[in-house]
mmCIF file with all atom_site columns, C-alpha atoms in Angstrom:
data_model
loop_
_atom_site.group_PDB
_atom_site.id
_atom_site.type_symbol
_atom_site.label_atom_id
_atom_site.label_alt_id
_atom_site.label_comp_id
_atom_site.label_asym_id
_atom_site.label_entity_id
_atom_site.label_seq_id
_atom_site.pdbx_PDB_ins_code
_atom_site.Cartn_x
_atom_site.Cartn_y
_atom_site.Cartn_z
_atom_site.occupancy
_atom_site.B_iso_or_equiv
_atom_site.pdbx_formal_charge
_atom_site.auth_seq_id
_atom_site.auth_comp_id
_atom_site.auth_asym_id
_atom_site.auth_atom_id
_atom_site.pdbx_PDB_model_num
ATOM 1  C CA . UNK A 1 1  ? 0.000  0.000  0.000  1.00 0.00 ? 23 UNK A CA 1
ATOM 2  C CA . UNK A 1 2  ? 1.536  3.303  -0.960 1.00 0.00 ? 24 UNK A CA 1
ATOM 3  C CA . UNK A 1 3  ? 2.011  5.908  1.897  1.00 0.00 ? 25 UNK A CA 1
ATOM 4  C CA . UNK A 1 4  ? 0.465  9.359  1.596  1.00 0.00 ? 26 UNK A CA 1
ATOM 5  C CA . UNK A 1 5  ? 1.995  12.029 -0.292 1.00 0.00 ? 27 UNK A CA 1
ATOM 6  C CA . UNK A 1 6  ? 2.605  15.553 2.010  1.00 0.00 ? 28 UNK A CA 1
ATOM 7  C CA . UNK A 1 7  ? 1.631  18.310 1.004  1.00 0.00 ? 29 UNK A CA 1
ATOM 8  C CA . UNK A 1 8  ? 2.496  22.388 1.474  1.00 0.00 ? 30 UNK A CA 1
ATOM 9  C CA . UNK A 1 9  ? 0.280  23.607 4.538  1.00 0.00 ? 31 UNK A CA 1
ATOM 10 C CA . UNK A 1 10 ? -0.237 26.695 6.637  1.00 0.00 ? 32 UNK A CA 1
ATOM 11 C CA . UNK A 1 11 ? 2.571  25.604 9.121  1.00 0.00 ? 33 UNK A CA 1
ATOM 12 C CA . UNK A 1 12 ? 4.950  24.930 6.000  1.00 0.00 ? 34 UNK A CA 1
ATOM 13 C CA . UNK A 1 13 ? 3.905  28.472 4.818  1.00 0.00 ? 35 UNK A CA 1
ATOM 14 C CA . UNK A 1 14 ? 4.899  30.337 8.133  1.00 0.00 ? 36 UNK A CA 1
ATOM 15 C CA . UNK A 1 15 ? 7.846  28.387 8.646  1.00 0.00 ? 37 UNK A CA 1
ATOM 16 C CA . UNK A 1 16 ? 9.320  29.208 4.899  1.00 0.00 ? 38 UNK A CA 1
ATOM 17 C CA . UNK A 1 17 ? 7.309  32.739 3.859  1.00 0.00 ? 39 UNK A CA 1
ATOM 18 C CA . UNK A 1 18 ? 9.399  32.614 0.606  1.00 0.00 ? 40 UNK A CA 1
ATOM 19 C CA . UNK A 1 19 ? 8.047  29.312 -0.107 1.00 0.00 ? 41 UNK A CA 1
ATOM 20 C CA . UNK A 1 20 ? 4.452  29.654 -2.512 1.00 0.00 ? 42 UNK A CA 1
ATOM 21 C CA . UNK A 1 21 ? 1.954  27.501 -2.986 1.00 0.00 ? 43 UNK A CA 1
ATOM 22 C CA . UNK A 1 22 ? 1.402  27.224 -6.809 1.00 0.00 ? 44 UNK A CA 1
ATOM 23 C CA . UNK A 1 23 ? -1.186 24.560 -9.108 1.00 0.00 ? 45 UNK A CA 1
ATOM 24 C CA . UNK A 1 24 ? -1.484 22.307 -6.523 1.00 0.00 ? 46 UNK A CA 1
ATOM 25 C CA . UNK A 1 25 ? -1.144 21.550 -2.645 1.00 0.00 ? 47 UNK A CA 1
ATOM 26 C CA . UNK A 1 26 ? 1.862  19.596 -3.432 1.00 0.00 ? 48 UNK A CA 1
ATOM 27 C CA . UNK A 1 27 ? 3.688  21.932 -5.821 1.00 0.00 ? 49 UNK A CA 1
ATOM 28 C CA . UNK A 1 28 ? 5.777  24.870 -4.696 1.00 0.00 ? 50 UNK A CA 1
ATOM 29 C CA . UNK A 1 29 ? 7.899  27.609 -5.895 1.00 0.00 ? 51 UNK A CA 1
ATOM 30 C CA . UNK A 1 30 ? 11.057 29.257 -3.893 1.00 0.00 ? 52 UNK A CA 1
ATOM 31 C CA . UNK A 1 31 ? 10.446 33.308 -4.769 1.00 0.00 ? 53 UNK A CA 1
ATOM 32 C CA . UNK A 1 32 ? 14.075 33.819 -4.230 1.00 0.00 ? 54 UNK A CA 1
ATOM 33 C CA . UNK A 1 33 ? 15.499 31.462 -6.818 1.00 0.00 ? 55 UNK A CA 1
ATOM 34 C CA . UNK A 1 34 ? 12.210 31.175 -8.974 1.00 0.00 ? 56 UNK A CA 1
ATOM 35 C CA . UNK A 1 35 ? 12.700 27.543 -8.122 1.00 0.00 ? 57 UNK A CA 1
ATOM 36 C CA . UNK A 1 36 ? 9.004  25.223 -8.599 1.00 0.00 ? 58 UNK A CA 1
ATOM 37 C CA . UNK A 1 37 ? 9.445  21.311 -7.400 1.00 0.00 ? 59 UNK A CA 1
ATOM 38 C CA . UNK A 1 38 ? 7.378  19.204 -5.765 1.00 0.00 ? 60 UNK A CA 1
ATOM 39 C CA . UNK A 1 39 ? 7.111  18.964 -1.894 1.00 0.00 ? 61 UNK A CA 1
ATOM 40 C CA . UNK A 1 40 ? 5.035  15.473 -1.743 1.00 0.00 ? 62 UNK A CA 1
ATOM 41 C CA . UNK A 1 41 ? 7.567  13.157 -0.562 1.00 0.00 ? 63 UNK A CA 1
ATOM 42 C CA . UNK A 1 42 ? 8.570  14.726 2.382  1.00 0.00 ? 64 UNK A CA 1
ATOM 43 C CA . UNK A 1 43 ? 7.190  18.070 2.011  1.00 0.00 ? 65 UNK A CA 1
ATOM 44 C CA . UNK A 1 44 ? 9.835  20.283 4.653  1.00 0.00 ? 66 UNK A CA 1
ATOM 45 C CA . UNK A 1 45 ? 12.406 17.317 3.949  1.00 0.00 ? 67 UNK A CA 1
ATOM 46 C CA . UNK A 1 46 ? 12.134 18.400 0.312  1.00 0.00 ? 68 UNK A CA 1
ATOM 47 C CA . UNK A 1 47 ? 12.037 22.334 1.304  1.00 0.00 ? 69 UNK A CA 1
ATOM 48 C CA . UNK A 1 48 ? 15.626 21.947 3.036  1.00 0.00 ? 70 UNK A CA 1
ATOM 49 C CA . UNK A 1 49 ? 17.051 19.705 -0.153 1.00 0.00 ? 71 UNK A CA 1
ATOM 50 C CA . UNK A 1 50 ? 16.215 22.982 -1.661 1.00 0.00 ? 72 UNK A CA 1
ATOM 51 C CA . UNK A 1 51 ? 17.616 25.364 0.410  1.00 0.00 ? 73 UNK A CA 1
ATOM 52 C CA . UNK A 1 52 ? 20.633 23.304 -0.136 1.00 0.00 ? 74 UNK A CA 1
ATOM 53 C CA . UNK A 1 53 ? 20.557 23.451 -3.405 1.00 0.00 ? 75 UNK A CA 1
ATOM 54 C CA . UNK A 1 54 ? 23.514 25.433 -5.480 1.00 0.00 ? 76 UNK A CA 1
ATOM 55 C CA . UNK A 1 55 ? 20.916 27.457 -7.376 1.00 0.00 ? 77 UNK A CA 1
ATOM 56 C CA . UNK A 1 56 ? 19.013 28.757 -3.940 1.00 0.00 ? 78 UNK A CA 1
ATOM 57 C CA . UNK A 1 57 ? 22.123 29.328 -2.195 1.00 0.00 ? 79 UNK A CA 1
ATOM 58 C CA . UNK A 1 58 ? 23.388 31.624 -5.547 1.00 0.00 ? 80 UNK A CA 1
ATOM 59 C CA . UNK A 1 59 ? 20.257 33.727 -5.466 1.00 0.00 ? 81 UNK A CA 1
ATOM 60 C CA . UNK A 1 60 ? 20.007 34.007 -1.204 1.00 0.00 ? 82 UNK A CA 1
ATOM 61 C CA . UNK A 1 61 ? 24.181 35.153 -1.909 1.00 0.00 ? 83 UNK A CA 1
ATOM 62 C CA . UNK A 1 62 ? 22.616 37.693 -4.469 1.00 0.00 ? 84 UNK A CA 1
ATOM 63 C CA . UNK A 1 63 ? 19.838 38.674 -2.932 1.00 0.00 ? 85 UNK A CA 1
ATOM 64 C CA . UNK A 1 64 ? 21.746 39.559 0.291  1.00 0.00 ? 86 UNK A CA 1
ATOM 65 C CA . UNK A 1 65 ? 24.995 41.567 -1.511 1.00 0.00 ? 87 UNK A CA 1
ATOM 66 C CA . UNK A 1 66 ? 22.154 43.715 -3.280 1.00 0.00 ? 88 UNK A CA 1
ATOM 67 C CA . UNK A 1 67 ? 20.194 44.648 -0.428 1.00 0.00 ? 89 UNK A CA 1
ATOM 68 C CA . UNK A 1 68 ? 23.228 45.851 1.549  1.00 0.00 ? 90 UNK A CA 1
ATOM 69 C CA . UNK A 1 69 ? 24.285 48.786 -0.767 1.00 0.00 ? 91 UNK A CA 1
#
């Protein structure tokens, strides 16, 4: 029997405010790294892959050197 899938909730949402819900519960997209992937299989376990990710960690470094000037 296959387990549930998770999905992105309110909790998820206050947690991660850069985190959007988008087409459905289970789909999300990172608004600093215009990033959308799916958060059903372990739905904050897949938020921190993300934030791990070379392409989020780029955009938080440029995000962060432009709002300092």
């Amino acid at each position: 029997m296959p387990k549930r899938k998770c999905s992105f909730n309110v909790s998820l949402q206050a947690k991660y405010p850069f985190m959007k819900q988008i087409k459905t519960p289970l789909d999300v997209r990172c608004e600093k790294c215009r990033t959308e992937f799916s958060a059903s299989h372990s739905g904050a376990g897949d938020i921190e892959q993300h934030l791990k990710s070379e392409k989020h960690r780029n955009a938080d470094r440029a995000t962060a050197s432009s709002s300092s000037m």
